[in-house]
Amino acid sequence: MTMLLFKLFRIFTPSAIFVAYVLWSFMALAATPRTESVVSGENITLGDIFTDAGSASSRVVMTAPAAGRSVVLDNVSLTRLARSNGIAWQSVSGNEFVKIERASQRFDSTLIAENIVKTLALPAAAIGTTKAQLDNPQLVLHAPLDTPAVLSFSSLAMNADGQRFAGLAQIKVGERIVAQSAISGRVITSIDVPVVTRPIRRDEVIGVNDITWQATELASGNSNILFNAEDIIGKTPRTGLRPGTPVHATDLLTPPAVTRGKQVTMMYQAGRLTITAQARALNDAPVGGTVRVVNISSSRTVEGIAQADGTVRVGPAAPRTTAEVVSAPANIRAN
């Protein structure tokens, strides 16, 4: 720099030299650190570090980190690189840095788990789907972006109960291992099951619009989960159901067709003759169940069969006192 200024003094006036120096300084400040940069190959160039590095942009200055990794160049490193490569850049704050990341092919836990199922040749589940789940769901293996890479496994095996697996996951480029990690996890089977969409209280009947579907893991503790919506609709919970929770057979009851204390219509039918009378139920009864009712007009008690429409059929099918119903005040119609 001193020699250059000496030559300029011999050729140009001091004012011209000053203008040239200012212009040179302005051009030098145009090259600035990039802050962040991504490379795909094995080398880092000046152009990856500085903007407007000119003809020196393609000059290799260091080796790139491993695929998927990054390196941070601090202010000291940037200053050294600028000076040694003729980049006229000066630090302003003293805190400048450049983070350089090497792009990669990513093999995440989902992809690894899918290949574990294929490699272990797990039998298809009778119901639902079988999948592998890694103990480390954050696992990611990286391979260089510019070369074909293959995922493989070493010593991958199931334990004695057929529920867990362990082994070594490897990423290979040709015969060379570029990344590897010990892996372990378990095999799970899941299936979409019906669940309720809102809190269902005891004695409340579950309707069609109360049902949605949710993927659920099958395990020994939930072997009596109900898989069909038809097994839930029309039932009532024993103690209440929470939304999004699988429903077990033991959670439900068949709601009574006749409820104790409620007024019901009892019917006697013989041929074309139908006799009806109002009564009060003395017990709960499901459809087809036996229910004792007391005739409201005569105060006599009879037994009948609860019907789906909430009526009680008395007569030959009932075990007792058909005659009492006939003699009681009733509405009579001919079919």
Tab-separated table of C-alpha atoms in Angstrom, residues 47-295:
chain	number	residue	atom	x	y	z
A	47	GLY	CA	-18.199	-15.995	-2.205
A	48	ASP	CA	-19.893	-18.185	0.412
A	49	ILE	CA	-18.549	-15.860	3.125
A	50	PHE	CA	-18.520	-12.356	1.581
A	51	THR	CA	-20.865	-10.607	-0.802
A	52	ASP	CA	-19.306	-8.817	-3.773
A	53	ALA	CA	-16.000	-10.677	-3.431
A	54	GLY	CA	-15.421	-10.099	-7.143
A	55	SER	CA	-13.119	-12.431	-9.062
A	56	ALA	CA	-12.060	-14.059	-5.771
A	57	SER	CA	-15.575	-15.352	-5.090
A	58	SER	CA	-14.796	-18.852	-6.347
A	59	ARG	CA	-11.560	-19.175	-4.364
A	60	VAL	CA	-11.660	-22.130	-1.944
A	61	VAL	CA	-10.616	-21.066	1.568
A	62	MET	CA	-11.632	-23.987	3.775
A	63	THR	CA	-13.263	-27.413	3.915
A	64	ALA	CA	-17.029	-27.490	4.524
A	65	PRO	CA	-18.373	-29.156	7.687
A	66	ALA	CA	-19.938	-32.623	7.550
A	67	ALA	CA	-23.296	-32.914	5.816
A	68	GLY	CA	-26.029	-31.418	7.952
A	69	ARG	CA	-23.555	-29.645	10.237
A	70	SER	CA	-22.562	-25.954	10.402
A	71	VAL	CA	-19.545	-23.828	11.254
A	72	VAL	CA	-19.464	-20.254	12.591
A	73	LEU	CA	-16.726	-17.819	11.546
A	74	ASP	CA	-16.243	-15.067	14.116
A	75	ASN	CA	-14.921	-11.545	13.610
A	76	VAL	CA	-11.282	-12.624	14.018
A	77	SER	CA	-11.622	-15.357	11.391
A	78	LEU	CA	-13.386	-13.006	8.979
A	79	THR	CA	-10.702	-10.359	9.347
A	80	ARG	CA	-7.952	-12.918	8.742
A	81	LEU	CA	-9.683	-14.300	5.633
A	82	ALA	CA	-10.299	-10.809	4.240
A	83	ARG	CA	-6.673	-9.709	4.677
A	84	SER	CA	-5.094	-12.923	3.389
A	85	ASN	CA	-7.272	-12.944	0.276
A	86	GLY	CA	-7.221	-9.289	-0.683
A	87	ILE	CA	-10.796	-8.570	0.430
A	88	ALA	CA	-10.773	-4.946	1.597
A	89	TRP	CA	-13.196	-5.334	4.476
A	90	GLN	CA	-12.909	-3.906	7.955
A	91	SER	CA	-14.977	-4.793	10.985
A	92	VAL	CA	-17.381	-2.096	12.124
A	93	SER	CA	-18.841	-3.513	15.341
A	94	GLY	CA	-16.321	-6.230	16.151
A	95	ASN	CA	-19.231	-8.687	16.485
A	96	GLU	CA	-19.664	-9.772	12.866
A	97	PHE	CA	-19.987	-13.497	12.177
A	98	VAL	CA	-20.999	-15.866	9.376
A	99	LYS	CA	-22.785	-19.172	9.940
A	100	ILE	CA	-22.170	-21.650	7.136
A	101	GLU	CA	-24.296	-24.801	6.932
A	102	ARG	CA	-23.732	-27.734	4.640
A	103	ALA	CA	-26.919	-28.954	2.954
A	104	SER	CA	-27.648	-32.667	3.184
A	105	GLN	CA	-29.915	-35.547	2.426
A	106	ARG	CA	-31.985	-36.056	5.589
A	107	PHE	CA	-32.966	-39.453	6.960
A	108	ASP	CA	-35.313	-38.625	9.840
A	109	SER	CA	-36.939	-40.911	12.419
A	110	THR	CA	-40.110	-41.334	10.337
A	111	LEU	CA	-38.182	-42.581	7.304
A	112	ILE	CA	-35.969	-44.797	9.469
A	113	ALA	CA	-39.033	-46.311	11.208
A	114	GLU	CA	-40.710	-47.081	7.866
A	115	ASN	CA	-37.615	-48.954	6.710
A	116	ILE	CA	-37.373	-50.845	9.997
A	117	VAL	CA	-40.835	-52.347	9.385
A	118	LYS	CA	-39.756	-53.437	5.892
A	119	THR	CA	-36.422	-54.832	7.060
A	120	LEU	CA	-37.909	-56.810	9.955
A	121	ALA	CA	-40.687	-58.101	7.661
A	122	LEU	CA	-43.236	-57.735	10.462
A	123	PRO	CA	-46.471	-59.691	9.945
A	124	ALA	CA	-49.515	-57.626	9.009
A	125	ALA	CA	-51.860	-56.899	11.884
A	126	ALA	CA	-55.231	-58.647	11.874
A	127	ILE	CA	-56.784	-55.223	12.335
A	128	GLY	CA	-55.251	-51.776	12.106
A	129	THR	CA	-51.719	-50.975	10.955
A	130	THR	CA	-48.332	-51.986	12.362
A	131	LYS	CA	-45.487	-49.477	12.604
A	132	ALA	CA	-42.160	-48.972	14.349
A	133	GLN	CA	-41.616	-46.126	16.791
A	134	LEU	CA	-38.093	-44.988	17.711
A	135	ASP	CA	-37.200	-44.198	21.310
A	136	ASN	CA	-35.483	-41.085	19.914
A	137	PRO	CA	-38.019	-39.380	17.628
A	138	GLN	CA	-35.594	-36.474	17.056
A	139	LEU	CA	-32.986	-38.661	15.360
A	140	VAL	CA	-31.809	-37.406	11.953
A	141	LEU	CA	-28.932	-38.866	9.933
A	142	HIS	CA	-27.332	-36.806	7.173
A	143	ALA	CA	-25.593	-37.674	3.903
A	144	PRO	CA	-23.840	-35.437	1.357
A	145	LEU	CA	-26.249	-33.771	-1.032
A	146	ASP	CA	-24.218	-34.409	-4.169
A	147	THR	CA	-23.878	-38.216	-3.898
A	148	PRO	CA	-26.415	-41.084	-3.837
A	149	ALA	CA	-26.892	-42.411	-0.292
A	150	VAL	CA	-28.631	-45.526	1.030
A	151	LEU	CA	-30.124	-46.273	4.459
A	152	SER	CA	-29.294	-49.720	5.836
A	153	PHE	CA	-29.272	-51.523	9.198
A	154	SER	CA	-26.782	-53.641	11.064
A	155	SER	CA	-27.673	-56.193	13.768
A	156	LEU	CA	-31.340	-55.123	13.694
A	157	ALA	CA	-33.470	-57.615	15.642
A	158	MET	CA	-36.591	-57.985	17.778
A	159	ASN	CA	-36.466	-59.028	21.428
A	160	ALA	CA	-38.093	-62.196	22.746
A	161	ASP	CA	-41.585	-60.743	23.256
A	162	GLY	CA	-41.702	-59.315	19.731
A	163	GLN	CA	-42.507	-55.831	21.022
A	164	ARG	CA	-39.114	-54.067	20.968
A	165	PHE	CA	-36.214	-53.819	18.516
A	166	ALA	CA	-32.617	-52.599	18.574
A	167	GLY	CA	-29.765	-52.265	16.110
A	168	LEU	CA	-27.592	-49.817	14.185
A	169	ALA	CA	-28.830	-47.460	11.441
A	170	GLN	CA	-26.243	-46.586	8.801
A	171	ILE	CA	-26.119	-44.206	5.839
A	172	LYS	CA	-23.809	-45.459	3.100
A	173	VAL	CA	-22.394	-43.843	-0.006
A	174	GLY	CA	-21.247	-46.879	-1.950
A	175	GLU	CA	-19.455	-49.007	0.635
A	176	ARG	CA	-18.470	-46.017	2.764
A	177	ILE	CA	-20.450	-45.288	5.943
A	178	VAL	CA	-21.001	-41.526	6.168
A	179	ALA	CA	-23.329	-41.525	9.210
A	180	GLN	CA	-24.597	-44.038	11.734
A	181	SER	CA	-26.442	-44.234	15.046
A	182	ALA	CA	-27.587	-46.879	17.494
A	183	ILE	CA	-31.384	-47.185	17.417
A	184	SER	CA	-34.037	-48.788	19.591
A	185	GLY	CA	-37.792	-48.641	19.854
A	186	ARG	CA	-40.991	-50.622	19.826
A	187	VAL	CA	-43.501	-52.015	17.400
A	188	ILE	CA	-47.053	-50.759	17.823
A	189	THR	CA	-50.368	-51.485	16.166
A	190	SER	CA	-52.930	-48.713	15.833
A	191	ILE	CA	-56.457	-48.548	14.478
A	192	ASP	CA	-59.114	-45.884	13.982
A	193	VAL	CA	-61.789	-46.332	16.640
A	194	PRO	CA	-65.000	-44.428	17.354
A	195	VAL	CA	-64.856	-41.864	20.171
A	196	VAL	CA	-67.386	-39.355	21.423
A	197	THR	CA	-67.040	-35.698	20.438
A	198	ARG	CA	-68.449	-34.205	23.649
A	199	PRO	CA	-68.874	-35.153	27.308
A	200	ILE	CA	-71.664	-37.729	27.604
A	201	ARG	CA	-73.371	-37.900	30.982
A	202	ARG	CA	-74.756	-40.970	32.673
A	203	ASP	CA	-78.232	-41.906	31.377
A	204	GLU	CA	-77.667	-39.773	28.242
A	205	VAL	CA	-78.142	-41.694	25.019
A	206	ILE	CA	-75.270	-41.526	22.493
A	207	GLY	CA	-76.373	-40.354	19.043
A	208	VAL	CA	-74.864	-40.604	15.564
A	209	ASN	CA	-73.620	-36.998	15.686
A	210	ASP	CA	-71.789	-37.694	18.953
A	211	ILE	CA	-69.271	-40.005	17.213
A	212	THR	CA	-65.986	-39.301	15.403
A	213	TRP	CA	-62.929	-41.444	14.595
A	214	GLN	CA	-59.476	-41.368	16.187
A	215	ALA	CA	-56.279	-43.416	15.709
A	216	THR	CA	-55.607	-45.426	18.876
A	217	GLU	CA	-52.762	-47.695	19.864
A	218	LEU	CA	-53.745	-51.258	20.663
A	219	ALA	CA	-52.266	-52.735	23.824
A	220	SER	CA	-53.038	-55.365	26.406
A	221	GLY	CA	-54.773	-52.782	28.591
A	222	ASN	CA	-57.348	-51.821	25.982
A	223	SER	CA	-58.288	-55.164	24.485
A	224	ASN	CA	-62.016	-54.544	24.948
A	225	ILE	CA	-62.094	-51.250	23.032
A	226	LEU	CA	-65.120	-51.016	20.762
A	227	PHE	CA	-64.177	-50.777	17.067
A	228	ASN	CA	-67.655	-50.288	15.570
A	229	ALA	CA	-69.757	-47.155	15.950
A	230	GLU	CA	-72.876	-49.334	15.897
A	231	ASP	CA	-71.796	-50.792	19.242
A	232	ILE	CA	-71.849	-47.318	20.813
A	233	ILE	CA	-74.733	-45.462	19.179
A	234	GLY	CA	-77.941	-45.850	21.129
A	235	LYS	CA	-76.142	-46.841	24.344
A	236	THR	CA	-75.712	-44.861	27.549
A	237	PRO	CA	-72.533	-44.602	29.676
A	238	ARG	CA	-72.313	-46.157	33.121
A	239	THR	CA	-70.519	-43.160	34.647
A	240	GLY	CA	-69.988	-40.662	31.799
A	241	LEU	CA	-67.626	-40.481	28.805
A	242	ARG	CA	-64.925	-37.944	27.948
A	243	PRO	CA	-64.450	-36.709	24.361
A	244	GLY	CA	-61.579	-38.274	22.418
A	245	THR	CA	-61.299	-41.266	24.768
A	246	PRO	CA	-61.687	-44.800	23.351
A	247	VAL	CA	-64.869	-46.483	24.522
A	248	HIS	CA	-64.759	-49.917	26.168
A	249	ALA	CA	-67.585	-52.411	26.234
A	250	THR	CA	-67.673	-52.142	30.027
A	251	ASP	CA	-68.269	-48.366	29.766
A	252	LEU	CA	-71.743	-48.746	28.287
A	253	LEU	CA	-75.207	-49.895	29.157
A	254	THR	CA	-78.235	-50.496	26.992
A	255	PRO	CA	-80.619	-47.662	27.929
A	256	PRO	CA	-83.922	-48.872	29.357
A	257	ALA	CA	-86.885	-48.812	27.009
A	258	VAL	CA	-89.005	-48.261	30.130
A	259	THR	CA	-87.809	-46.174	33.076
A	260	ARG	CA	-88.915	-46.684	36.647
A	261	GLY	CA	-91.492	-44.118	37.825
A	262	LYS	CA	-92.365	-42.972	34.299
A	263	GLN	CA	-95.852	-43.209	32.853
A	264	VAL	CA	-96.168	-45.763	30.067
A	265	THR	CA	-98.838	-47.115	27.791
A	266	MET	CA	-99.601	-50.792	28.289
A	267	MET	CA	-101.171	-52.686	25.427
A	268	TYR	CA	-103.137	-55.897	25.194
A	269	GLN	CA	-103.578	-57.323	21.712
A	270	ALA	CA	-105.635	-60.331	20.661
A	271	GLY	CA	-106.415	-60.773	17.021
A	272	ARG	CA	-107.937	-57.556	15.672
A	273	LEU	CA	-108.601	-56.254	19.178
A	274	THR	CA	-106.159	-53.812	20.838
A	275	ILE	CA	-106.690	-52.501	24.349
A	276	THR	CA	-104.538	-49.732	25.847
A	277	ALA	CA	-104.318	-48.262	29.316
A	278	GLN	CA	-102.018	-45.891	31.169
A	279	ALA	CA	-99.669	-47.266	33.816
A	280	ARG	CA	-96.607	-46.364	35.847
A	281	ALA	CA	-93.431	-48.438	35.553
A	282	LEU	CA	-92.109	-49.960	38.764
A	283	ASN	CA	-88.687	-50.884	37.384
A	284	ASP	CA	-86.300	-50.148	34.518
A	285	ALA	CA	-86.393	-52.596	31.631
A	286	PRO	CA	-84.529	-52.827	28.296
A	287	VAL	CA	-86.267	-53.726	25.068
A	288	GLY	CA	-87.641	-57.234	25.520
A	289	GLY	CA	-87.171	-57.109	29.274
A	290	THR	CA	-89.808	-57.806	31.879
A	291	VAL	CA	-91.339	-54.765	33.526
A	292	ARG	CA	-93.865	-54.478	36.339
A	293	VAL	CA	-96.406	-51.700	35.896
A	294	VAL	CA	-99.280	-50.445	38.011
A	295	ASN	CA	-102.469	-49.528	36.223
